[in-house]
Coordinates of N, CA and C in Angstrom, one line a residue:
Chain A
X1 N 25.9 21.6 24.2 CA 25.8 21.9 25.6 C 25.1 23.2 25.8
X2 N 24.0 23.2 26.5 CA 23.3 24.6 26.3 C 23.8 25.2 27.9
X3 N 24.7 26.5 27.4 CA 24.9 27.5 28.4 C 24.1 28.8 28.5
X4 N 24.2 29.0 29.7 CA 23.2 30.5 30.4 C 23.8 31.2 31.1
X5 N 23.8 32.6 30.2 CA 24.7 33.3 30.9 C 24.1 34.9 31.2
X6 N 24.5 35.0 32.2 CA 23.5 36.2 33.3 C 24.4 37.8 33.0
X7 N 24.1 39.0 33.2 CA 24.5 40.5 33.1 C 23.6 40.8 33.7
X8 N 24.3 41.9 34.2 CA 25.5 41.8 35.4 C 25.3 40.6 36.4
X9 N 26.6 40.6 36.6 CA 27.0 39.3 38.0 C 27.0 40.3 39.2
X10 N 26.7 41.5 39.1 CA 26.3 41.8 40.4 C 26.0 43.7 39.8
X11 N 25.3 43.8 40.5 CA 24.6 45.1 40.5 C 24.3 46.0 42.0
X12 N 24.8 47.1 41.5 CA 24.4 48.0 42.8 C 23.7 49.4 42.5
X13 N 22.5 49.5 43.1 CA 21.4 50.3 42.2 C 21.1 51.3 44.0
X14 N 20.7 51.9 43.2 CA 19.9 53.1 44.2 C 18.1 53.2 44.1
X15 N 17.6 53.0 45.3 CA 16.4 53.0 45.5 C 15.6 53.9 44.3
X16 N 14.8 53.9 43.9 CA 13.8 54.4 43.0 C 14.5 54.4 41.3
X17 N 15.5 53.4 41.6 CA 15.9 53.7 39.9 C 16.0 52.1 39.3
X18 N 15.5 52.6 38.1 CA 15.3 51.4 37.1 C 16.4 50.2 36.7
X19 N 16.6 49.1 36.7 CA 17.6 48.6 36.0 C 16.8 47.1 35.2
X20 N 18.0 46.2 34.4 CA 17.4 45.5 34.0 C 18.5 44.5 34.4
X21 N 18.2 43.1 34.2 CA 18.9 42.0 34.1 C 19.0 40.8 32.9
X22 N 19.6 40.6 32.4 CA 19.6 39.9 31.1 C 20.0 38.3 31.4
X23 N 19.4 37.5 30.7 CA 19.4 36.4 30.6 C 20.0 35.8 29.5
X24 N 21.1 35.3 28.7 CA 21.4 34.8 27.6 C 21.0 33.3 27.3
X25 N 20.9 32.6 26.3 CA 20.9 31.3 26.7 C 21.3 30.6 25.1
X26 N 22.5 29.4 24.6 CA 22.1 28.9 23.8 C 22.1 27.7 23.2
X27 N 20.5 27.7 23.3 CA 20.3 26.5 22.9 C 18.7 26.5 22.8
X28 N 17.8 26.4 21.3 CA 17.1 26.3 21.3 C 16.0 26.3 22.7
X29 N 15.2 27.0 23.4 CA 13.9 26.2 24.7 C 12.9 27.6 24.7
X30 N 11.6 27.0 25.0 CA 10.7 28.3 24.9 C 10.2 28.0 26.6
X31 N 11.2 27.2 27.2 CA 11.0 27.4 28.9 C 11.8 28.5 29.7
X32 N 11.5 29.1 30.4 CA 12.4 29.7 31.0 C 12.2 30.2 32.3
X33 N 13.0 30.1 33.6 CA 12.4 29.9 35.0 C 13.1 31.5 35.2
X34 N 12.6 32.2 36.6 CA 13.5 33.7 37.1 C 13.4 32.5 38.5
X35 N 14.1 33.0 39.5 CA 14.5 32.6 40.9 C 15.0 33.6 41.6
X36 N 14.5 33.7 42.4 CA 15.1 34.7 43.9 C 15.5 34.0 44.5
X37 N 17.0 34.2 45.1 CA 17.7 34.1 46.5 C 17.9 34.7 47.6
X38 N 17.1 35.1 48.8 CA 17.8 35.6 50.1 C 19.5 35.5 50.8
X39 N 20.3 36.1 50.9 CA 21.4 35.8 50.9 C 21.1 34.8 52.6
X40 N 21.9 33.3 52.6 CA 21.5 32.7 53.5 C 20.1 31.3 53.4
X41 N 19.8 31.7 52.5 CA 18.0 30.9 52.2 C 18.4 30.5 51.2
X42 N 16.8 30.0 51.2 CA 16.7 29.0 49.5 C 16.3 29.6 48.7
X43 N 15.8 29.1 47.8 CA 15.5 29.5 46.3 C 13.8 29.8 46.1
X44 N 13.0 30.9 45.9 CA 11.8 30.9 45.8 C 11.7 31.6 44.2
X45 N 10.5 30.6 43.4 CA 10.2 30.6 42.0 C 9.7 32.0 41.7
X46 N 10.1 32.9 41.3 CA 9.3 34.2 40.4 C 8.6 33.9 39.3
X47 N 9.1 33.4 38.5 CA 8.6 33.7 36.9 C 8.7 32.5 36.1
X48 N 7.7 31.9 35.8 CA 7.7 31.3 34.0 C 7.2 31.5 32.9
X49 N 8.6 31.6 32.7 CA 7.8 31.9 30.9 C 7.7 30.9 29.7
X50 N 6.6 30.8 28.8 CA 7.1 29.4 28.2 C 6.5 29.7 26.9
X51 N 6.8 31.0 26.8 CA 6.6 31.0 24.7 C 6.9 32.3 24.6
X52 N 7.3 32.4 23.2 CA 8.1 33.9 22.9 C 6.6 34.7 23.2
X53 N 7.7 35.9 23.4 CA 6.8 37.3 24.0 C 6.5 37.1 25.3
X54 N 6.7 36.0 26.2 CA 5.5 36.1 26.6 C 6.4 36.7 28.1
X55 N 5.4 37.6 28.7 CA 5.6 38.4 29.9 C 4.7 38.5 31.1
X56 N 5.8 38.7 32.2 CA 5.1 38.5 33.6 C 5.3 39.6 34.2
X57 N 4.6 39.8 35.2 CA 5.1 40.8 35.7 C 4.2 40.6 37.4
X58 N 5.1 41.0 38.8 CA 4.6 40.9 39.7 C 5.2 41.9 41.0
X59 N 4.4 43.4 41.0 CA 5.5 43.8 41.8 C 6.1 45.0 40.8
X60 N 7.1 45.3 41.4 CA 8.6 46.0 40.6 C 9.1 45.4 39.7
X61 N 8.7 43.9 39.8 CA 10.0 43.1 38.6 C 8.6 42.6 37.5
X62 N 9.2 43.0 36.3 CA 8.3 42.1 35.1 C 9.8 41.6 34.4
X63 N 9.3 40.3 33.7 CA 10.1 39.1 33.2 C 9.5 39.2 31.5
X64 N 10.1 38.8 30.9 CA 10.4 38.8 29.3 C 11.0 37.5 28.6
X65 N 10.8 36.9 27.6 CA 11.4 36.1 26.7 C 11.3 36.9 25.3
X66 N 12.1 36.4 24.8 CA 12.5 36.5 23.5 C 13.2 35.0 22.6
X67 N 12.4 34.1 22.0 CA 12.8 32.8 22.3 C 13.9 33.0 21.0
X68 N 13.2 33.9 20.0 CA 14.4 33.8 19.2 C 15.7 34.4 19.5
X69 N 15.7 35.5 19.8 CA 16.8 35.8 20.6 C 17.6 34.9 21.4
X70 N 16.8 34.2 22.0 CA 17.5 33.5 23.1 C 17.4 34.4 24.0
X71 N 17.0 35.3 24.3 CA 17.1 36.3 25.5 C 15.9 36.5 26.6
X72 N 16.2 36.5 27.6 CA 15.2 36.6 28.7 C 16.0 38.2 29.5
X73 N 14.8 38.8 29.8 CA 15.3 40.0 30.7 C 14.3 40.2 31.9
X74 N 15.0 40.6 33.2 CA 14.2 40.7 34.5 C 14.7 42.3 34.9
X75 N 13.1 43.1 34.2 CA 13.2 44.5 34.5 C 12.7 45.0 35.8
X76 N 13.6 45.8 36.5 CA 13.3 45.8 37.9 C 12.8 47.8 37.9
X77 N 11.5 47.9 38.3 CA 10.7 49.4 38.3 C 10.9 50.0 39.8
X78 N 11.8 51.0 39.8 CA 11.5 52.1 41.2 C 12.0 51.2 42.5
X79 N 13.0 50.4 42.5 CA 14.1 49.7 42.7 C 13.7 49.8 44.6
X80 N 13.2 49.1 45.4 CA 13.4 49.7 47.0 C 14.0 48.4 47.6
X81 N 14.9 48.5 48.8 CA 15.8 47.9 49.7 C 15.6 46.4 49.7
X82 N 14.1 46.5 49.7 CA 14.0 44.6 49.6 C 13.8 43.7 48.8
X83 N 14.4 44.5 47.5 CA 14.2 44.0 46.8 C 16.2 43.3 46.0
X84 N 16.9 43.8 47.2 CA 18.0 43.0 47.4 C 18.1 41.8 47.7
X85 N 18.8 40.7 46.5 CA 18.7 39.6 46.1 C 19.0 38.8 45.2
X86 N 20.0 37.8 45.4 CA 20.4 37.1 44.0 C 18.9 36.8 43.1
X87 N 19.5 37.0 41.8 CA 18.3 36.8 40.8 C 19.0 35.2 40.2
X88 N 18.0 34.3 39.7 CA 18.7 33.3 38.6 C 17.9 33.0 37.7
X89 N 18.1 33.1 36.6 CA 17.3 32.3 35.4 C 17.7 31.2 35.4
X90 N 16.9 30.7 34.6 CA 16.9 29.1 34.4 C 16.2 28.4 33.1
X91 N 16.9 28.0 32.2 CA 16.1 27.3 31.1 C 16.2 25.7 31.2
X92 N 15.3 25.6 30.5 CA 14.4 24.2 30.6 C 15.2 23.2 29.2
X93 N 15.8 22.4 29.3 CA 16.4 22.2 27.9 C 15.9 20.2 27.7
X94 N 15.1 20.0 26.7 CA 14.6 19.2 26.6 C 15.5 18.1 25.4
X95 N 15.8 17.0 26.0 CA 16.5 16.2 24.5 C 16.1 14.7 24.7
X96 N 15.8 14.5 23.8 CA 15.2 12.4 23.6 C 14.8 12.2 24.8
X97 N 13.5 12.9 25.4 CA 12.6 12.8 26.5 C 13.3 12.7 27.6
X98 N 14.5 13.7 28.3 CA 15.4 13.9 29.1 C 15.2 15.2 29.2
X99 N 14.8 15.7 30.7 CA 14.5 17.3 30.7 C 16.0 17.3 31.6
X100 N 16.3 18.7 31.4 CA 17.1 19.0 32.1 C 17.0 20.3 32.6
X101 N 17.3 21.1 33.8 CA 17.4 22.7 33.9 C 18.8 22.9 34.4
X102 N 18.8 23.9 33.3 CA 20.5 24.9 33.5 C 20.3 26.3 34.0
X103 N 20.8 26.5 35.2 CA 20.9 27.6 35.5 C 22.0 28.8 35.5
X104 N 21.7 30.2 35.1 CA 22.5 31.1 35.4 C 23.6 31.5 36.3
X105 N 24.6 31.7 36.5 CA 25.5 31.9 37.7 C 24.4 32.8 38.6
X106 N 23.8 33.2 38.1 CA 23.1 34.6 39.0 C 23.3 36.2 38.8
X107 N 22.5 36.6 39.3 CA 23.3 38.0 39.4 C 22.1 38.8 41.2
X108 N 23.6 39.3 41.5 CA 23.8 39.7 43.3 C 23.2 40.9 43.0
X109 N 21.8 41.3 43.4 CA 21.6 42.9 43.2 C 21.8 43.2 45.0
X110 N 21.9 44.8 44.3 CA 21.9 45.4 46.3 C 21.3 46.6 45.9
X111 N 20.2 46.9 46.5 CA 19.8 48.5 46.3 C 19.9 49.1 47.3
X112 N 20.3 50.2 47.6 CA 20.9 50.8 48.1 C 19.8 52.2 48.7
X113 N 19.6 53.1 49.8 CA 19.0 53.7 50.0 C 19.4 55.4 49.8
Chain B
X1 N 0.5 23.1 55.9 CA 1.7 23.8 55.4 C 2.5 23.4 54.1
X2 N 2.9 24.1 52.5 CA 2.9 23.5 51.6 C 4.4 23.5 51.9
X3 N 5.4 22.1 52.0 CA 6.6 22.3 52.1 C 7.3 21.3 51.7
X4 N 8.8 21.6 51.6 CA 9.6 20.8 51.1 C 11.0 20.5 52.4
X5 N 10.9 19.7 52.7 CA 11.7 19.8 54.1 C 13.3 18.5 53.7
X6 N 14.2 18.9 54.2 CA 15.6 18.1 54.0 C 15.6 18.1 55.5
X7 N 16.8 16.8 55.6 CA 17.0 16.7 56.6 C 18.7 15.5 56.3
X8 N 19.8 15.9 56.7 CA 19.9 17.1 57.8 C 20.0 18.4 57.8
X9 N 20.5 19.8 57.9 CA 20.3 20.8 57.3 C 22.6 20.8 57.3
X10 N 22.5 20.3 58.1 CA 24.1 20.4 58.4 C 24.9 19.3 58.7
X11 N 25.7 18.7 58.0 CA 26.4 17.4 57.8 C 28.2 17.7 57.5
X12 N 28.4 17.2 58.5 CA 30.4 17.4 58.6 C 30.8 15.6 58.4
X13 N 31.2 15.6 57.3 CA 31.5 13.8 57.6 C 33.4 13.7 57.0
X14 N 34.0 12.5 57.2 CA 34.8 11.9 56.7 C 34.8 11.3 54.8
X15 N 36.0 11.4 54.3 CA 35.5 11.1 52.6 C 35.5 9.3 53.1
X16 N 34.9 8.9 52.0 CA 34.3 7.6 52.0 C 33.3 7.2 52.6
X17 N 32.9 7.7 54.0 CA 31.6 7.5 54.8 C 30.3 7.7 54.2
X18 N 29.6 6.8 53.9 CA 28.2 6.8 53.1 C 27.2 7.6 54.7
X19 N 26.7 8.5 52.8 CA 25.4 9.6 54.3 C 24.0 9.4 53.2
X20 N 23.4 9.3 53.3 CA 21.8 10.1 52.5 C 21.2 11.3 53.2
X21 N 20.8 12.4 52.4 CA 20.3 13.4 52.6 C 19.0 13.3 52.4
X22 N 18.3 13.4 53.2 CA 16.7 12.6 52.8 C 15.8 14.3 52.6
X23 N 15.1 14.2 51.6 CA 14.0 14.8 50.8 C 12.7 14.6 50.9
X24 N 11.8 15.5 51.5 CA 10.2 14.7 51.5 C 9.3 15.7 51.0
X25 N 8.3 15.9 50.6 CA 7.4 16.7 49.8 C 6.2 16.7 50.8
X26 N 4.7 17.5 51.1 CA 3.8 17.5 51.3 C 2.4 17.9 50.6
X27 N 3.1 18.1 48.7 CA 2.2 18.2 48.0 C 1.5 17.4 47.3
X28 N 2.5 16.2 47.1 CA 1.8 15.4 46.3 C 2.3 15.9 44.9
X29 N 3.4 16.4 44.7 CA 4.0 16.6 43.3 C 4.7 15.4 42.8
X30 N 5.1 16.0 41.4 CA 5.6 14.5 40.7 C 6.6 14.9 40.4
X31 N 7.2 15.7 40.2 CA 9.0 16.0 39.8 C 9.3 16.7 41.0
X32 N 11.0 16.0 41.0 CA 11.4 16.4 42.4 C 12.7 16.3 41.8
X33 N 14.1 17.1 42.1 CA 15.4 17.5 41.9 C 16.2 17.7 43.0
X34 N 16.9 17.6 42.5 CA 17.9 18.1 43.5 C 19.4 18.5 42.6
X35 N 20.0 19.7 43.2 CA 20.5 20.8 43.0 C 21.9 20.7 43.9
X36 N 22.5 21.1 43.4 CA 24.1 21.8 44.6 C 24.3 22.7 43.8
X37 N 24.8 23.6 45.3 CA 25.0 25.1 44.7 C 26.6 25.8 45.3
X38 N 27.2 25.8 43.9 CA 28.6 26.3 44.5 C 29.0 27.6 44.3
X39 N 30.2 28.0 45.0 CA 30.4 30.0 44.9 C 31.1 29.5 43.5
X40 N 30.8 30.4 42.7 CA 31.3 30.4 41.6 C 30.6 30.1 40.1
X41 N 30.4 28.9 40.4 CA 29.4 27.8 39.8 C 28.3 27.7 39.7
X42 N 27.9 28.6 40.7 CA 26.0 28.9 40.6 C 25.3 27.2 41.0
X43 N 24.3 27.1 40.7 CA 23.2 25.9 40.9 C 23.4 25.2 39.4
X44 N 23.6 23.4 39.7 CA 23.4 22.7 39.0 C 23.0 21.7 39.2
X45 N 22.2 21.1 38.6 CA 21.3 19.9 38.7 C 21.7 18.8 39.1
X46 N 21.6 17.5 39.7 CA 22.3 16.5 39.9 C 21.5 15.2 39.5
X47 N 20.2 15.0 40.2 CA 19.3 14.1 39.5 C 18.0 14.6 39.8
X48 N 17.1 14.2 38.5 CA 15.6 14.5 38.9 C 14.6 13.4 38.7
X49 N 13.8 13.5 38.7 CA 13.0 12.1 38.8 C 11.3 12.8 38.8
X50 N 10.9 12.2 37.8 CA 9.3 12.8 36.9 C 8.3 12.1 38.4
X51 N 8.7 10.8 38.5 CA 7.5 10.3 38.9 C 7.8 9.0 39.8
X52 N 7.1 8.0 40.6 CA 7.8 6.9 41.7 C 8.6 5.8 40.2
X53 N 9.6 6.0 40.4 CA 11.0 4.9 40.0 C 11.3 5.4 38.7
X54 N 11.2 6.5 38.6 CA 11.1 7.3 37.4 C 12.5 8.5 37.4
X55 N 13.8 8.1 37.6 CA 14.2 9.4 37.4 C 15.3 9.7 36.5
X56 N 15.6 10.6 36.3 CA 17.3 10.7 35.1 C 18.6 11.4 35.9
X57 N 19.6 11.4 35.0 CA 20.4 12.4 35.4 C 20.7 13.7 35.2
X58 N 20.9 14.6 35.9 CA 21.1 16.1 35.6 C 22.4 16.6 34.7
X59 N 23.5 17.7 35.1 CA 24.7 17.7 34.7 C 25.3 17.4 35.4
X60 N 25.3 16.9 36.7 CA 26.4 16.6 37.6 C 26.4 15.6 38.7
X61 N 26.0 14.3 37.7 CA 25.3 13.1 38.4 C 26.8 12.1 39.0
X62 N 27.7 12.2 38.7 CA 28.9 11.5 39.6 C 29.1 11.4 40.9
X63 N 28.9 10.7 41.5 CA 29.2 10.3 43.1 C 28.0 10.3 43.7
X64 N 27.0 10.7 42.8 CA 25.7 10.8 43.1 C 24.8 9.2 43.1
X65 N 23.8 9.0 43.9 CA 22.8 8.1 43.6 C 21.6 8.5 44.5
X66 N 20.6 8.4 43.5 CA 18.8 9.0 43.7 C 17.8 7.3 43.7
X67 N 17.2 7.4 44.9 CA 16.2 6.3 44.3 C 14.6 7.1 44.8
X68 N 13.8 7.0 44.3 CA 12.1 7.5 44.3 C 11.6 6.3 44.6
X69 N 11.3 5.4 45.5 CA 10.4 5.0 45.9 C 8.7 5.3 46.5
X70 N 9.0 6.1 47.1 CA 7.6 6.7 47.3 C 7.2 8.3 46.4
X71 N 6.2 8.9 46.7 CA 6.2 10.1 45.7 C 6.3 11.0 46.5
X72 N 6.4 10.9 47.9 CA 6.5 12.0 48.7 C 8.3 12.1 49.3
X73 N 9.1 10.9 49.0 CA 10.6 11.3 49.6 C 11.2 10.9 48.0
X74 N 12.5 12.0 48.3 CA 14.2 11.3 47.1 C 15.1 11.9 47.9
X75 N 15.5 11.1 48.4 CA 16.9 10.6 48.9 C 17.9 10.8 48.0
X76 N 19.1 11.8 48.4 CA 20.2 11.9 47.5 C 21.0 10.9 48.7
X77 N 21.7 9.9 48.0 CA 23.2 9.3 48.5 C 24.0 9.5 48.0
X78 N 25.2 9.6 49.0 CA 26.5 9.3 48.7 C 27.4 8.4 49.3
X79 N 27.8 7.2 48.3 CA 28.2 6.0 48.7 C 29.6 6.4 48.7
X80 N 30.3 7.0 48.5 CA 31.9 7.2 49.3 C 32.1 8.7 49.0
X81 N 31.4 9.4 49.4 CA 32.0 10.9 49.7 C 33.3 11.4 49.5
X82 N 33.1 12.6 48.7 CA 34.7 12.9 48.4 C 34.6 14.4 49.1
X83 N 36.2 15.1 49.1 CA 35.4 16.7 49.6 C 35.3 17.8 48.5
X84 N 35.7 16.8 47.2 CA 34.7 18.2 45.6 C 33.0 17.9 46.1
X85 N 33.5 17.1 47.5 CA 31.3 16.9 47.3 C 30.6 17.8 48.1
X86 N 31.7 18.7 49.0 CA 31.6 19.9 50.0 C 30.5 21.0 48.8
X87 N 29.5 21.4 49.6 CA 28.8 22.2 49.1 C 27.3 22.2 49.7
X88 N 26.4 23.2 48.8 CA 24.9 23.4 49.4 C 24.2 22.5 48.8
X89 N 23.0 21.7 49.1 CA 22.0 20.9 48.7 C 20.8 21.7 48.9
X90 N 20.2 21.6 47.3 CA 18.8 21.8 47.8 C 17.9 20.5 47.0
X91 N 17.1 20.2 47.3 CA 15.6 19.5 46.9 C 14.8 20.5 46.5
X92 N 14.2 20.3 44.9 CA 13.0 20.8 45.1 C 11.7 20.1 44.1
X93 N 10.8 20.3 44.4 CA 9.9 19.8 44.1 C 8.4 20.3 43.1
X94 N 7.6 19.7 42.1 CA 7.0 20.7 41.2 C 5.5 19.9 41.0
X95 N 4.8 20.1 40.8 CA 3.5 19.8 40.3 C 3.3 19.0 39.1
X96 N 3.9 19.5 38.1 CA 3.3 19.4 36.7 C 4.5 19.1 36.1
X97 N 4.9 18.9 34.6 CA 5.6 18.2 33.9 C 6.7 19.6 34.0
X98 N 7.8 19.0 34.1 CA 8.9 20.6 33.5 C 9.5 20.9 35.3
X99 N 9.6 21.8 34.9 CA 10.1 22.4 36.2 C 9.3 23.4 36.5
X100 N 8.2 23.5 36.2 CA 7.0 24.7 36.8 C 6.6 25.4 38.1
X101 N 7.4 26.2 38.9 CA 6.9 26.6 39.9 C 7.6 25.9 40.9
X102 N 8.7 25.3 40.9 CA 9.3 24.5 41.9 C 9.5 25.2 43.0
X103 N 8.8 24.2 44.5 CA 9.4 24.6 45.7 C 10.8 24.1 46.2
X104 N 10.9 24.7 46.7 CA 12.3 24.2 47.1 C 12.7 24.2 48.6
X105 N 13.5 23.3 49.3 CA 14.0 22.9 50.7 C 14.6 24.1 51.1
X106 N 15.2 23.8 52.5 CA 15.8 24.8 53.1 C 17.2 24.1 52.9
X107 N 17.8 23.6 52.2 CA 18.9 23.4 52.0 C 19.6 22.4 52.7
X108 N 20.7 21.7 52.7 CA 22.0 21.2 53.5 C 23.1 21.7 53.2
X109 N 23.8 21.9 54.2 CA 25.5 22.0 54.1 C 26.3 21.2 54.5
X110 N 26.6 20.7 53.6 CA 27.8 19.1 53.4 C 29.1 19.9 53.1
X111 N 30.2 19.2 54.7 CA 31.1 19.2 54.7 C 31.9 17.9 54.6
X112 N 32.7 17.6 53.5 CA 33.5 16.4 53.8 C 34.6 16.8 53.5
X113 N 35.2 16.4 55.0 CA 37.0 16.7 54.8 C 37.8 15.0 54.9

């Protein structure tokens, strides 16, 4: 059963400062989704990543894999107010031509001024 | 306008009362999902569907039924509603194989008491 599991489940940061968010996952996938949530709204796509190393970046936030690891990180630069927002990762878990996506509980950032 | 529209956005029903949450696309994509999202529990998948009469089950396909007849609607039903079925809906929808870039609905909130 491939679980994904998110740090911190909630974060509270102060404007212009750095933080990161981690993504755990395990179970073998070189897929891996970021998602933003508006508190109240839906879900709009940030990031895919879909092979080790590989990195995005758009903004304040750049995105990371590490397939062997299993680890995905969403580093957030010089941190400002709107950028308060549940985060979710999401891996892509493929078995006997059955895709599935598992998502992270999330993590609730708040930046603060 | 590229979008993914649900309908209804807000549903209060009776348990047992069959409802469909209807799903439509205006891209012309070929994977389409759908999601509930609980406090606690984060977002999990319920059923997805690659392509017209093409779909599987997610992690949390019970009480659930999906049919894809056209490639622009999926219809989540629920043929006897329970109130573990109380929660958020979303649909969302993708281009290309995987879950790449998915748009996603403005949600439903299903109440069944």
């Amino acid at each position: 059963e491939l679980k994904v599991e998110q740090n911190p489940l909630f974060l509270s940061m102060q404007e212009g400062k750095n933080y990161t968010i981690y993504c755990n996952y395990s179970t073998t996938s070189d897929r891996l989704y970021w998602y933003r949530q508006d508190p109240g709204k839906s879900l709009e796509s940030l990031f895919v990543l879909l092979s080790n190393g590989a990195v995005k970046q758009e903004g304040r936030l750049m995105a990371s894999l590490d397939t062997k690891a299993r680890l995905s990180t969403l580093h957030i630069t010089a941190a400002v107010h709107d950028l308060s927002a549940t985060y979710f990762c999401a891996v892509d878990l493929t078995q006997g031509g059955s895709e599935k996506l598992v998502f992270g509980k999330g993590t609730k950032l708040t930046v603060n001024p | 306008e590229a979008q993914v529209t649900q309908n209804p956005r807000y549903l209060i029903t009776v348990t047992g009362k069959k409802l469909t949450v209807t799903c439509s696309q205006n891209m012309n994509h070929e994977y389409m999902s759908w999601y509930r999202q609980d406090p606690g529990l984060g977002l999990r998948q319920i059923y997805y569907s690659m392509n017209v009469e093409v779909t599987d089950k997610g992690d949390v396909p019970e009480g659930y039924k999906v049919s894809r007849k056209e490639k622009r609607n999926f219809p989540l039903i629920l043929e006897s509603p329970s109130p573990n079925q109380t929660s958020l809906y979303f649909c969302a929808s993708s281009k290309t194989g995987g879950f790449y870039e998915q748009y996603f609905g403005p949600g439903t909130r299903l109440t069944v008491t």
